[in-house]
Coordinates of C-alpha atoms and ligand atoms in Angstrom, one line a residue:
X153 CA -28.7 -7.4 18.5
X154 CA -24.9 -7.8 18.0
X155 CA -25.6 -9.5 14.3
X156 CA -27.6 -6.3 13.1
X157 CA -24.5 -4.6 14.0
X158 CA -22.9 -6.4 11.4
X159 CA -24.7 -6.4 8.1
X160 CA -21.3 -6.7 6.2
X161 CA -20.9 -10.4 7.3
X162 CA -25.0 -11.0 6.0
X163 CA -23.8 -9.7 2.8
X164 CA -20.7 -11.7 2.7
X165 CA -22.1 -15.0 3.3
X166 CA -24.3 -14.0 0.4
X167 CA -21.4 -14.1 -2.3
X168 CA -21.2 -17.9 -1.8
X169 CA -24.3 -18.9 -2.8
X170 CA -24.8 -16.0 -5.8
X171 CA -21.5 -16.9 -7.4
X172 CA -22.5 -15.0 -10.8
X173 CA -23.1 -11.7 -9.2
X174 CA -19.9 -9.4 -8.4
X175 CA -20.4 -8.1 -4.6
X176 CA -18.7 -6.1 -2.7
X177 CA -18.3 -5.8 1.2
X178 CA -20.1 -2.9 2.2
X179 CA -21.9 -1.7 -0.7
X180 CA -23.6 -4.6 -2.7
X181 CA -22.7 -5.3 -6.8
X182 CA -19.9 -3.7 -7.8
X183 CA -21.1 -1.0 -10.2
X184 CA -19.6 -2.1 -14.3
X185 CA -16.5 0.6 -13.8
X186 CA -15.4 -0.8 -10.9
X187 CA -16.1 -4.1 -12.0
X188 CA -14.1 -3.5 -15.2
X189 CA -11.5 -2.2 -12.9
X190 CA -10.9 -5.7 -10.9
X191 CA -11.5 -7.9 -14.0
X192 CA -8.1 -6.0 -15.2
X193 CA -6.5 -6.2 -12.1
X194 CA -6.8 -10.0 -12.3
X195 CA -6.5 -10.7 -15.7
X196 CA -3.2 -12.5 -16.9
X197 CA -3.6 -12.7 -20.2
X198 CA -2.4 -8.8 -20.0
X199 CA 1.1 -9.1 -19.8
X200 CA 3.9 -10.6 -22.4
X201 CA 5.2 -13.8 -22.6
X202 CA 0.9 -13.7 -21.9
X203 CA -0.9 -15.6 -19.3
X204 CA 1.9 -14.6 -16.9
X205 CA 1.1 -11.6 -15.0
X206 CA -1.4 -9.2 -13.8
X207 CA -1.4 -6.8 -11.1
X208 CA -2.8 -9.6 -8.3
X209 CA 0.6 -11.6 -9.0
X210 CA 1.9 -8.9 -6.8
X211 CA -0.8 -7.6 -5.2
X212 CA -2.3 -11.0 -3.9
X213 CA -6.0 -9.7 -2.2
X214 CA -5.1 -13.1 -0.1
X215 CA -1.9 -12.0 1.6
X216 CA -2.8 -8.6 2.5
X217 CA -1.7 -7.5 -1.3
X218 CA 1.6 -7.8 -1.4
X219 CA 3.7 -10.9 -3.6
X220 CA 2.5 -14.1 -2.7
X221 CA 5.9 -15.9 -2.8
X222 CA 6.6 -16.7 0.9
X223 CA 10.2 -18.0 -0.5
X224 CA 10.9 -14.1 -2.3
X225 CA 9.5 -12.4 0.8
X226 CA 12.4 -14.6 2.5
X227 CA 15.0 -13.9 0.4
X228 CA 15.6 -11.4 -2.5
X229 CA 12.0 -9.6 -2.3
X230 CA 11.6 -8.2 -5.1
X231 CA 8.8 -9.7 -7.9
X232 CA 9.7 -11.2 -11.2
X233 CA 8.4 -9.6 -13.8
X234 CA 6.8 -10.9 -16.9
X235 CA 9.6 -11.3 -18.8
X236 CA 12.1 -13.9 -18.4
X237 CA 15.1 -13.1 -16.1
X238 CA 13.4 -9.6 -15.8
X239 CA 13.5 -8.9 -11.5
X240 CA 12.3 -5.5 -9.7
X241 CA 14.1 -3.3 -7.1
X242 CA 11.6 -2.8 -4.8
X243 CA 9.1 -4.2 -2.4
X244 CA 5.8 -4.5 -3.9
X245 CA 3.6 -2.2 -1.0
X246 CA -0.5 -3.5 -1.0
X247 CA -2.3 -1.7 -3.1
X248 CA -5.3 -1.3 -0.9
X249 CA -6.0 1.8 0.8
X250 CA -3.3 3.3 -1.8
X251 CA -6.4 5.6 -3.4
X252 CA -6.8 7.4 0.1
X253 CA -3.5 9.1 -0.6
X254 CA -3.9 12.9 -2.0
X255 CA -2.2 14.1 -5.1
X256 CA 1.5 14.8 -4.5
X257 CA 1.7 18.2 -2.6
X258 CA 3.9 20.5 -0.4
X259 CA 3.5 21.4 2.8
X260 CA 5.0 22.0 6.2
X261 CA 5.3 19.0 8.3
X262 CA 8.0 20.5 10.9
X263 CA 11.6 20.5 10.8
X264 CA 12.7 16.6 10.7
X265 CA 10.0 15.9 8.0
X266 CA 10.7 16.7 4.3
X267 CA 7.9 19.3 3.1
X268 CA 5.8 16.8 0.4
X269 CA 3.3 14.4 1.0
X270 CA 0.9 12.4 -0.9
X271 CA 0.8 10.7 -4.3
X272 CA 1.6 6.5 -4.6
X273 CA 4.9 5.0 -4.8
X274 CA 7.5 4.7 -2.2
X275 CA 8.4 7.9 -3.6
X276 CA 5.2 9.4 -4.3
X277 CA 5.9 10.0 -8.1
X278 CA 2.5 8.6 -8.9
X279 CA 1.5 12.4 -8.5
X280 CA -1.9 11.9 -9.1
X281 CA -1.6 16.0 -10.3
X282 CA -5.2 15.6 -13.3
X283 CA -7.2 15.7 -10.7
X284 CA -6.6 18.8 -9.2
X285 CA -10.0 20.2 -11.2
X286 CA -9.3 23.1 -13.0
X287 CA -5.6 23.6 -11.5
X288 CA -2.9 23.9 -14.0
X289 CA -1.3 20.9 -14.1
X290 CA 1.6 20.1 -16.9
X291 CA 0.6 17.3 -19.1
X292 CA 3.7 14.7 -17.0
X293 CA 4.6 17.1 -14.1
X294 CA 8.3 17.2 -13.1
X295 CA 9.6 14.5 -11.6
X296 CA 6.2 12.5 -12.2
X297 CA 6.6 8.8 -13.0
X298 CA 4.1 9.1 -16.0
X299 CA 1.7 11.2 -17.8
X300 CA -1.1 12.2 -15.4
X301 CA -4.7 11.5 -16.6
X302 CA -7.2 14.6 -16.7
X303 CA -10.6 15.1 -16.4
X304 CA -10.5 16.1 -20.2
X305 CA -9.6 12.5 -21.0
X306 CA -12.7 11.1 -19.9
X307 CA -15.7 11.0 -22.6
X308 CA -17.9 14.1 -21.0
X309 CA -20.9 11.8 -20.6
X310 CA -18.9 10.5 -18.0
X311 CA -16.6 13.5 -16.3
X312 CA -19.2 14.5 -13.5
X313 CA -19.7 10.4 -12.5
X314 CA -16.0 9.2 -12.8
X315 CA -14.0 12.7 -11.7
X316 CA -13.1 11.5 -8.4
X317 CA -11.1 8.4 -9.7
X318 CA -8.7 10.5 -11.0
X319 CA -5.7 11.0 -8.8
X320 CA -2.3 9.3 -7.3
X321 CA -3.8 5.7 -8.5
X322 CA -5.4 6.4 -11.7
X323 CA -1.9 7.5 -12.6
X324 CA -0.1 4.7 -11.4
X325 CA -2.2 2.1 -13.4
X326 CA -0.5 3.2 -16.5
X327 CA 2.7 2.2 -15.3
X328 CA 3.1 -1.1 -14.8
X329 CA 1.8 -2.5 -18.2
X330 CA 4.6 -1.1 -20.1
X331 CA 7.2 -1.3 -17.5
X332 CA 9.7 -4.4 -18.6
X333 CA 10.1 -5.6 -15.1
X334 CA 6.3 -5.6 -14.4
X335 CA 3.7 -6.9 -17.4
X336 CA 5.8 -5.7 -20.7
X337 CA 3.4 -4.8 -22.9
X338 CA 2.3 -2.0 -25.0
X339 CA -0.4 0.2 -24.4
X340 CA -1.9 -1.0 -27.6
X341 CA -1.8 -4.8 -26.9
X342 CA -3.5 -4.0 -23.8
X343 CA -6.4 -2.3 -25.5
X344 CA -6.9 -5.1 -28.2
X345 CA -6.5 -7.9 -25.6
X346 CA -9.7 -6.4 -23.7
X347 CA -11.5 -5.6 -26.6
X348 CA -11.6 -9.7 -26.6
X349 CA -11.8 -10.2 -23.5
X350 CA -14.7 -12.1 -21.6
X351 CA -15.2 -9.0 -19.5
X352 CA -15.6 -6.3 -23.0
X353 CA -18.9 -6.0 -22.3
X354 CA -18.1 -4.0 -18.4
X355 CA -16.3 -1.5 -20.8
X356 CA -19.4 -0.7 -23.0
X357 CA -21.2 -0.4 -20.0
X358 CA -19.1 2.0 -18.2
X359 CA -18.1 4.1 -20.7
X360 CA -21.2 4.2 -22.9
X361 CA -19.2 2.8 -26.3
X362 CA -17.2 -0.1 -27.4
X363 CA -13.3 0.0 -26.4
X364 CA -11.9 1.8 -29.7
X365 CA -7.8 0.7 -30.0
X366 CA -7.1 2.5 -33.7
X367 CA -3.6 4.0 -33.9
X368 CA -5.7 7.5 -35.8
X369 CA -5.3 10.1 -34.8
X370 CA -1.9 9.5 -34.9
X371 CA -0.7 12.5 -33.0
X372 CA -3.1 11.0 -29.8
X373 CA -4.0 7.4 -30.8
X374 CA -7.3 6.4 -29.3
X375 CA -5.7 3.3 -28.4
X376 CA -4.3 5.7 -26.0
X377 CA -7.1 7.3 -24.6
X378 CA -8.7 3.7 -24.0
X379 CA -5.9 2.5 -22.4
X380 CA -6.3 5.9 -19.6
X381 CA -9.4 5.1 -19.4
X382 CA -8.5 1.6 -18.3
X383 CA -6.4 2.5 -15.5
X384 CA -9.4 4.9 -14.4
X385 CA -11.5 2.0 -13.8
X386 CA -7.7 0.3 -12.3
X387 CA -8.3 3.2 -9.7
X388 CA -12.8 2.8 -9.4
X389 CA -11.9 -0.8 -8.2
X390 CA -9.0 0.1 -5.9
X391 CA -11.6 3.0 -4.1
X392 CA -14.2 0.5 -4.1
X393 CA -15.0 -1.1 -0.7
X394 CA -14.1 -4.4 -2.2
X395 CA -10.5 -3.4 -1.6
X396 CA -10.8 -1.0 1.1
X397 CA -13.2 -3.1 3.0
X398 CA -12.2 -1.8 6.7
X399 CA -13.4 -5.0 7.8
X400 CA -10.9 -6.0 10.0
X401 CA -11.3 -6.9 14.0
X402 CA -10.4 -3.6 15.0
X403 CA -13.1 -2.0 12.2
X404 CA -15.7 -4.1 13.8
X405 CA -15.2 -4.3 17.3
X406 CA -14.9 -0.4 17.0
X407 CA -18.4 -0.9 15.3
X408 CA -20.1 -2.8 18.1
X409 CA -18.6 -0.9 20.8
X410 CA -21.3 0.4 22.9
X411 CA -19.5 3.9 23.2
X412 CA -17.3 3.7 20.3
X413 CA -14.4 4.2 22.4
X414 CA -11.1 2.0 23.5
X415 CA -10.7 0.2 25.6
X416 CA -13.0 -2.0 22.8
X417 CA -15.6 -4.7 24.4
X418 CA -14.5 -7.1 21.6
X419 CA -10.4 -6.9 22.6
X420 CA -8.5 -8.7 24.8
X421 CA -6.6 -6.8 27.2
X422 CA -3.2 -7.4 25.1
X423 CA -5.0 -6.1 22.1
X424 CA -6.5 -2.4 24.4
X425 CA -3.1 -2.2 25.9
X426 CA -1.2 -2.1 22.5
X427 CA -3.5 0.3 21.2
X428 CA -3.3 3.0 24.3
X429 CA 1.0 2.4 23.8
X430 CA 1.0 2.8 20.4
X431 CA -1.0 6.2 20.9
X432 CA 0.6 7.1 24.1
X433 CA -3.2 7.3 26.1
X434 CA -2.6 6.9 29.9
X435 CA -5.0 4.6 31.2
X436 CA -5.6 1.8 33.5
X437 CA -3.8 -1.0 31.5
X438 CA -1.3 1.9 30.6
X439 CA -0.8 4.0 33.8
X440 CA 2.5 5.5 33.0
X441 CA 1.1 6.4 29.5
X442 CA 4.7 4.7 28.0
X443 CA 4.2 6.1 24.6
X444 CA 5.3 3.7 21.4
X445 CA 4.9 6.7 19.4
X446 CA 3.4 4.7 16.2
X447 CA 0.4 7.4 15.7
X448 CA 3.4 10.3 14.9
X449 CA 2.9 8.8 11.3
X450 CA 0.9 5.7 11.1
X451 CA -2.1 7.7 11.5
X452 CA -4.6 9.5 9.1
X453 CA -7.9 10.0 7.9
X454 CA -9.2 10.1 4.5
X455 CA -9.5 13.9 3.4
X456 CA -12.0 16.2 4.6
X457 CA -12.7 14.1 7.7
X458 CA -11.5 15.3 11.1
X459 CA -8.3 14.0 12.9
X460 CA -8.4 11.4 15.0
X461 CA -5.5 11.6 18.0
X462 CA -7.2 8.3 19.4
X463 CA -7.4 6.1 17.0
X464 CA -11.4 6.0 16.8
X465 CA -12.2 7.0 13.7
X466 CA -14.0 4.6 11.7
X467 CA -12.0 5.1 8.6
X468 CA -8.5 5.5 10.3
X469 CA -5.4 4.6 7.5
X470 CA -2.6 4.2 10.0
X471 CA -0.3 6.7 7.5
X472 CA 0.1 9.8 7.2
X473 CA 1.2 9.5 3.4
X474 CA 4.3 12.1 4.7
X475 CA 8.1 10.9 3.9
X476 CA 10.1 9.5 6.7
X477 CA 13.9 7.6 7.4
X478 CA 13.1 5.6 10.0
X479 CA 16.7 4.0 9.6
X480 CA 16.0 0.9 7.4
X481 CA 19.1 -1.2 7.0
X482 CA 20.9 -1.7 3.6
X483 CA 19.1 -5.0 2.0
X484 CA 22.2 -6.7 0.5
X485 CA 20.1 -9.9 -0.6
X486 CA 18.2 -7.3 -3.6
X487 CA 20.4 -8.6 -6.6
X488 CA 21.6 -6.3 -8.7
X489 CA 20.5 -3.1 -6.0
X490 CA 23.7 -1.7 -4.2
X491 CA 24.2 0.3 -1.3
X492 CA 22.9 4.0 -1.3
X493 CA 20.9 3.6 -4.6
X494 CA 17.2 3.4 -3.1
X495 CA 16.9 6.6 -1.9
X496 CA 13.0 7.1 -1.6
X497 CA 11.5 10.6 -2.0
X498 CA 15.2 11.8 -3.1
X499 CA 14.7 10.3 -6.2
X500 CA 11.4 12.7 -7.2
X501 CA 12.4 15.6 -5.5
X502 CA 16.0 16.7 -5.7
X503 CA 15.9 19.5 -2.2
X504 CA 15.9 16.7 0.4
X505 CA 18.2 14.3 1.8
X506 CA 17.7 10.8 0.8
X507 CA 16.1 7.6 2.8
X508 CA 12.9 9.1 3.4
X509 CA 10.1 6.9 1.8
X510 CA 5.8 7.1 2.2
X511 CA 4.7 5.9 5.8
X512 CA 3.2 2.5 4.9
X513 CA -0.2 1.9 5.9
X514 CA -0.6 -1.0 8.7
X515 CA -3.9 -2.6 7.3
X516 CA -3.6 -5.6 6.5
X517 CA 0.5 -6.3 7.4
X518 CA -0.8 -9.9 9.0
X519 CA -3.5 -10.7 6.6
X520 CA -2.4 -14.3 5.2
X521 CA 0.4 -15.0 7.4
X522 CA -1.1 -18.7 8.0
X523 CA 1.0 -21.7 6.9
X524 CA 4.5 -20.3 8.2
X525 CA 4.3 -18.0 4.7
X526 CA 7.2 -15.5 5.0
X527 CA 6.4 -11.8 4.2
X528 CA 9.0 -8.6 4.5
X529 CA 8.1 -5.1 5.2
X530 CA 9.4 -1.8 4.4
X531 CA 10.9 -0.6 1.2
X532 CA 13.5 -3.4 0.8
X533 CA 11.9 -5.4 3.1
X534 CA 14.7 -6.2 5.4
X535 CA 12.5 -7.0 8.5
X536 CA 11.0 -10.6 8.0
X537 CA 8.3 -10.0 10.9
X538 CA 6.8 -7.8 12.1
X539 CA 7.9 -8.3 15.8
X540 CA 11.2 -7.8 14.5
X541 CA 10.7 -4.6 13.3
X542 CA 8.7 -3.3 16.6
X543 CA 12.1 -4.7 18.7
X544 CA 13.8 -2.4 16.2
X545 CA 11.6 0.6 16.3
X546 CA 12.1 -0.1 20.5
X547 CA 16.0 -1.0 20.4
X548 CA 17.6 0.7 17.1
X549 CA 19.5 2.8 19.2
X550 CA 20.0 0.9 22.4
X551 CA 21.0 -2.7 20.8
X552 CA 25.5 -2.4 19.5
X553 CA 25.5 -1.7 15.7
X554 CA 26.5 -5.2 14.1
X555 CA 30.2 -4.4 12.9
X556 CA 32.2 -6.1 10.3
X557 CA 34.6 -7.2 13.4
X558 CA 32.0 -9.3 14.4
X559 CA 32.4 -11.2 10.8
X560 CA 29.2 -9.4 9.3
X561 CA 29.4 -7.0 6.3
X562 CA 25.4 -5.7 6.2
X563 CA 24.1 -8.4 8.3
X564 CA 20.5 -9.7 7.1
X565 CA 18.0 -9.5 9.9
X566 CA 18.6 -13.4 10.8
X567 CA 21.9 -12.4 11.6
X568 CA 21.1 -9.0 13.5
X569 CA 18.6 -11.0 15.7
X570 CA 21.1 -13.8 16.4
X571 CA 24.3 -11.3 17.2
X572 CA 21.6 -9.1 19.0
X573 CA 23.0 -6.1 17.1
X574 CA 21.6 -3.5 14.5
X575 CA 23.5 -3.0 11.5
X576 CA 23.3 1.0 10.6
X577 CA 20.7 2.5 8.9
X578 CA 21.1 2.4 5.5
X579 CA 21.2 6.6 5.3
X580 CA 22.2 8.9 7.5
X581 CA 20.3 11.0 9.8
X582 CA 17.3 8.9 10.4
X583 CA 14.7 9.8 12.9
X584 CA 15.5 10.3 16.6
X585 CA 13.2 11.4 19.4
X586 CA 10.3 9.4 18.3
X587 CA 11.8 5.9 17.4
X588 CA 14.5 4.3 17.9
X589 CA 14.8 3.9 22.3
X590 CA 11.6 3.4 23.1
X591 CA 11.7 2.0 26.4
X592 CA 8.8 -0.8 26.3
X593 CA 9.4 -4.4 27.9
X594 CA 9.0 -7.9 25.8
X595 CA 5.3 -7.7 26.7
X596 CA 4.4 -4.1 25.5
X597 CA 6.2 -5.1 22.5
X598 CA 3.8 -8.4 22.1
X599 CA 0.9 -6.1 22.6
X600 CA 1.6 -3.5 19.7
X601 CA 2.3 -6.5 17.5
X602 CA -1.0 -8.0 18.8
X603 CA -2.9 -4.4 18.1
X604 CA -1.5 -4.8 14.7
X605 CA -2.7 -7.6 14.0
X606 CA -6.4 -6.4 14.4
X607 CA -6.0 -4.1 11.4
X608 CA -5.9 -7.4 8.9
X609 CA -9.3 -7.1 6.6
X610 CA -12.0 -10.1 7.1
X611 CA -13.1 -9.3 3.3
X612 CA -11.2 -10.9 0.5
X613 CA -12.2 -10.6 -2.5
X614 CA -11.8 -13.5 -5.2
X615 CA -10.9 -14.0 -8.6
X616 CA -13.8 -12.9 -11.0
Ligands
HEC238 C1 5.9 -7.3 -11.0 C2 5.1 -6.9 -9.9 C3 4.0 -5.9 -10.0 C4 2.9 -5.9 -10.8 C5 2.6 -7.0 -11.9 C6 2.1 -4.8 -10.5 N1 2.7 -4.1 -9.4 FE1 1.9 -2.6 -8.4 N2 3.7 -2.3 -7.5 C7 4.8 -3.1 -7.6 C8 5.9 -2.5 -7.0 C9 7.3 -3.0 -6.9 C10 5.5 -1.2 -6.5 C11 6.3 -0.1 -5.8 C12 7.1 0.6 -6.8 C13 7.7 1.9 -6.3 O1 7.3 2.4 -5.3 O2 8.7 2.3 -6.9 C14 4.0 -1.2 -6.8 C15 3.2 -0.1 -6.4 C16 1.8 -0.1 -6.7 C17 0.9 0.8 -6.1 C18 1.2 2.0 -5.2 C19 0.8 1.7 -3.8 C20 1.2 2.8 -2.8 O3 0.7 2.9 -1.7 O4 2.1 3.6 -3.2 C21 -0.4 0.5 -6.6 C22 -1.7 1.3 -6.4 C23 -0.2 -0.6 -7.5 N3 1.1 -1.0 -7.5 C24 -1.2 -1.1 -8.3 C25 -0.9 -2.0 -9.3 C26 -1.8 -2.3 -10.4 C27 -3.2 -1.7 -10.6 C28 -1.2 -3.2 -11.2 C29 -1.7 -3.8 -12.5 C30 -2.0 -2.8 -13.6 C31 0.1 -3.5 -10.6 N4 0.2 -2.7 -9.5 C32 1.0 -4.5 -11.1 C33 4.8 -4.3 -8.2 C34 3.9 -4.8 -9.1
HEC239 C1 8.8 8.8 12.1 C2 7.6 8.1 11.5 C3 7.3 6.7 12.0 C4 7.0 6.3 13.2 C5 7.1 7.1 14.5 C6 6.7 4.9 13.1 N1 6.7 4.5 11.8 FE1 6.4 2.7 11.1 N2 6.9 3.3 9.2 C7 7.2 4.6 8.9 C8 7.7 4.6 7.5 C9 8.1 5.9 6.8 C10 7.6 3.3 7.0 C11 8.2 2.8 5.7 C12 9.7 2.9 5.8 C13 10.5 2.3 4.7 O1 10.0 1.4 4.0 O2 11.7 2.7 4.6 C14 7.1 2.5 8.1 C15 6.9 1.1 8.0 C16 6.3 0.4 9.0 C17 5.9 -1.0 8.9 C18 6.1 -1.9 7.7 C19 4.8 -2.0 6.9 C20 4.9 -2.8 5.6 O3 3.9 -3.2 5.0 O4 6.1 -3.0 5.2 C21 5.3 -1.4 10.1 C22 4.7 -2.7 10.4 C23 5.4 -0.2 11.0 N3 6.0 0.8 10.3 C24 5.0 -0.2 12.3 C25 5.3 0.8 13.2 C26 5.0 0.7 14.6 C27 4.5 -0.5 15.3 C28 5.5 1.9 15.2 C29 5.5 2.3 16.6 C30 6.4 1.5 17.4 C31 5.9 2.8 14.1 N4 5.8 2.0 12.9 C32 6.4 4.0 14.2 C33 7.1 5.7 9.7 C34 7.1 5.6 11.1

């Protein structure tokens, strides 16, 4: 009875023994777009010097895809790009779960929360505006990262099939190929190169003709248009349920609940108790109904899907996609990145105060933490664990700020933890009411970090 319940894990333990065929987790072979889509993703050869980078050499499917470099996540976080000596500014988020986000968009959160939400990037300037069908939309909107791809740019044969790709993450995909601290090449190396590739065949197959990389016409190359339509297969694979698997124990014990409901059959009572916290549900292992306050933002549903204030939705996201300051510390370890510079949403939209920055999903923020491997979260990634950052989100405002007195200038958060201090938040104003003097004891802390780490995906999928 209970294994009917899971199917996924039949189909799973299938992959091993039909190593030629490309599955997925829930839905069987990966159709040829998507599977175009993760042979890119993986391939190295895409990048120059070549053989040195693709997209899973910082978005590792093994470690919750995020950089795989325990001793980076440690120190100076941010990835190496192709190029020699060439370093990032930021902390690479997963990619997984990024295509639930909708295209970049105002609206009226309430009065702490800056009115935009949506689109990929810290910042959200991966608009994602081309696929807002038949809305205008200006070729690169302002403040966009890139050119956004349209509906128009697909060959019409496909338009009705592939449409829905189109969005926050088709648009992203044409950014980090030509970025110099990323892969470092041109659009029209990237063509060629999978025009050779072991893989060309996917793109015939998905797009009805061979990839065509001539510089004519020269006022819109089709090397162009191939490469767009290379990060629209970037985006099939990152919407395919090989990437968004919701596989995790949460996913399944939700699944094989008789009722559906929390507290979950398949939990331990830490596990139910730091769910009803980090909702605020009054309940028998919560009487008080002690509220963490976690589901204000880390909760969401993919559109068109009702709202779910329990956390019972199948396909819950834990993020809202909105903009926050939750009152992240300065990062001084980020070489050449000083103080004040990273300013999140600020930097795509000019009418709001800076140090907001997109609620990050918690999927997967334990997957791969085996071995003593090191990761960092949030945008500079500051916090080194993630019970850490749930003491912070309980203490920042109760704990003494760590002061220079003290013989710290922007203390790391080895420092913070041994000084029991805080250092301030890296800009002003960050969120009060909701974070920041929570209340909970060492053990409702333990259980919120032991609810989290439910959300980590059982499917990982491997190198084609
Ligand atoms: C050198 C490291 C590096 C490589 C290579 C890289 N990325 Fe990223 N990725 C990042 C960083 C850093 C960010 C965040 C940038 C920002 O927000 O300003 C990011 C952000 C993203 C996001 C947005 C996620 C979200 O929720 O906002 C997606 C999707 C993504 N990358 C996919 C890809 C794809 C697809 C490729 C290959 C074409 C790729 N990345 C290659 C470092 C990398
Ligand atoms: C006011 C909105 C808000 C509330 C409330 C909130 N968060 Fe967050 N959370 C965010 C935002 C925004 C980020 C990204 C911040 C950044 O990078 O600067 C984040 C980041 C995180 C991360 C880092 C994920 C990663 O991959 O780096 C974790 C873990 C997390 N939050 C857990 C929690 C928990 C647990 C609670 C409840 C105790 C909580 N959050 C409450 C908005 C919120």
């Amino acid at each position: 009875m209970a294994r009917n319940l899971h199917p996924k894990s039949l189909i799973l333990a299938s992959v091993a023994a039909t190593p030629l065929m490309i599955w997925s987790a829930g839905a069987g072979a990966l159709d040829s777009i998507e599977a175009l889509g993760k042979n890119i993703f993986f391939d190295e050869k895409l990048s120059i010097p070549a053989n040195k980078q693709g997209c899973a050499s910082c978005h590792d499917p093994t470690r919750g895809w995020i950089l795989p470099d325990s001793r980076i996540n440690a120190t100076t976080v941010v990835a190496p790009g192709a190029k020699p000596h060439a370093l990032g500014s930021i902390k690479p988020p997963p990619n997984a779960y990024a295509s639930f986000s909708p295209p970049f968009r105002p609206g009226n959160f309430g009065p702490f929360v800056p009115p935009w939400e949506g689109g990929n990037f810290w910042d959200g300037r991966a608009e994602g505006c081309g696929a807002r069908l038949g809305a205008s939309c200006p070729t690169t909107p302002e403040g966009a990262v890139s050119e956004t791809i349209r509906l128009s740019d697909l060959p019409s044969g496909v338009q009705a099939a592939y449409g829905k790709y189109l969005g926050p993450t088709a648009d992203q995909a044409l950014n980090p190929f030509p970025n110099d601290v990323e892969q470092n090449i041109r659009e029209k190396n990237v063509c060629q190169q999978v025009k050779t590739a072991k893989y060309k065949d996917l793109y015939r197959q998905a797009y009805g003709g061979n990839i065509d990389c001539s510089p004519n016409p020269k006022n819109n190359p089709a090397y162009r248009t191939s490469f767009k339509l290379l990060a629209v297969a970037l985006a099939a694979w990152q919407a395919s349920s090989d990437v968004n698997s919701f596989s995790s124990k949460r996913d399944k014990a939700l699944a094989a609940d008789p009722e559906r409901k929390f507290p979950l059959v398949g939990f331990s009572v830490q596990e139910n108790l730091g769910h009803d916290l980090f909702y605020g549900i009054t309940s028998t292992l919560n009487p008080t109904g002690k509220r963490a306050n976690c589901n204000v933002c880390h909760n969401g549903v993919p559109q068109g899907q009702p709202a779910d204030p329990t956390g019972e939705a199948a396909k819950q996201l834990y993020t809202d996609n909105r903009f926050h300051n939750i009152g992240v510390p300065f990062n001084r370890e980020i070489p050449g990145v000083a103080k004040g510079i990273k300013v999140g949403l600020r930097a795509h939209v000019e009418s709001v105060p800076p140090g907001s920055f997109r609620t990050s999903t918690l999927r997967n923020v334990t997957k791969g933490l085996n071995g003593g491997f090191v990761k960092a979260y949030t945008h500079n990634g500051w916090f080194k664990s993630l019970a850490s950052l749930v003491h912070f989100y309980n203490t920042r405002d109760v704990l003494p700020r760590c002061k220079e007195d003290l013989g710290i200038t922007d203390a790391t958060e080895k420092e913070a933890l041994q000084k029991n201090c805080w250092p301030a938040p890296e800009f002003d104003n960050p969120a009060v009411g909701v974070v920041g003097d929570l209340g909970l004891t060492d053990a409702q802390e333990a259980a919120i970090v032991a609810y989290i780490k439910t959300l980590a995906d059982e499917h990982t999928p491997s190198k084609p």
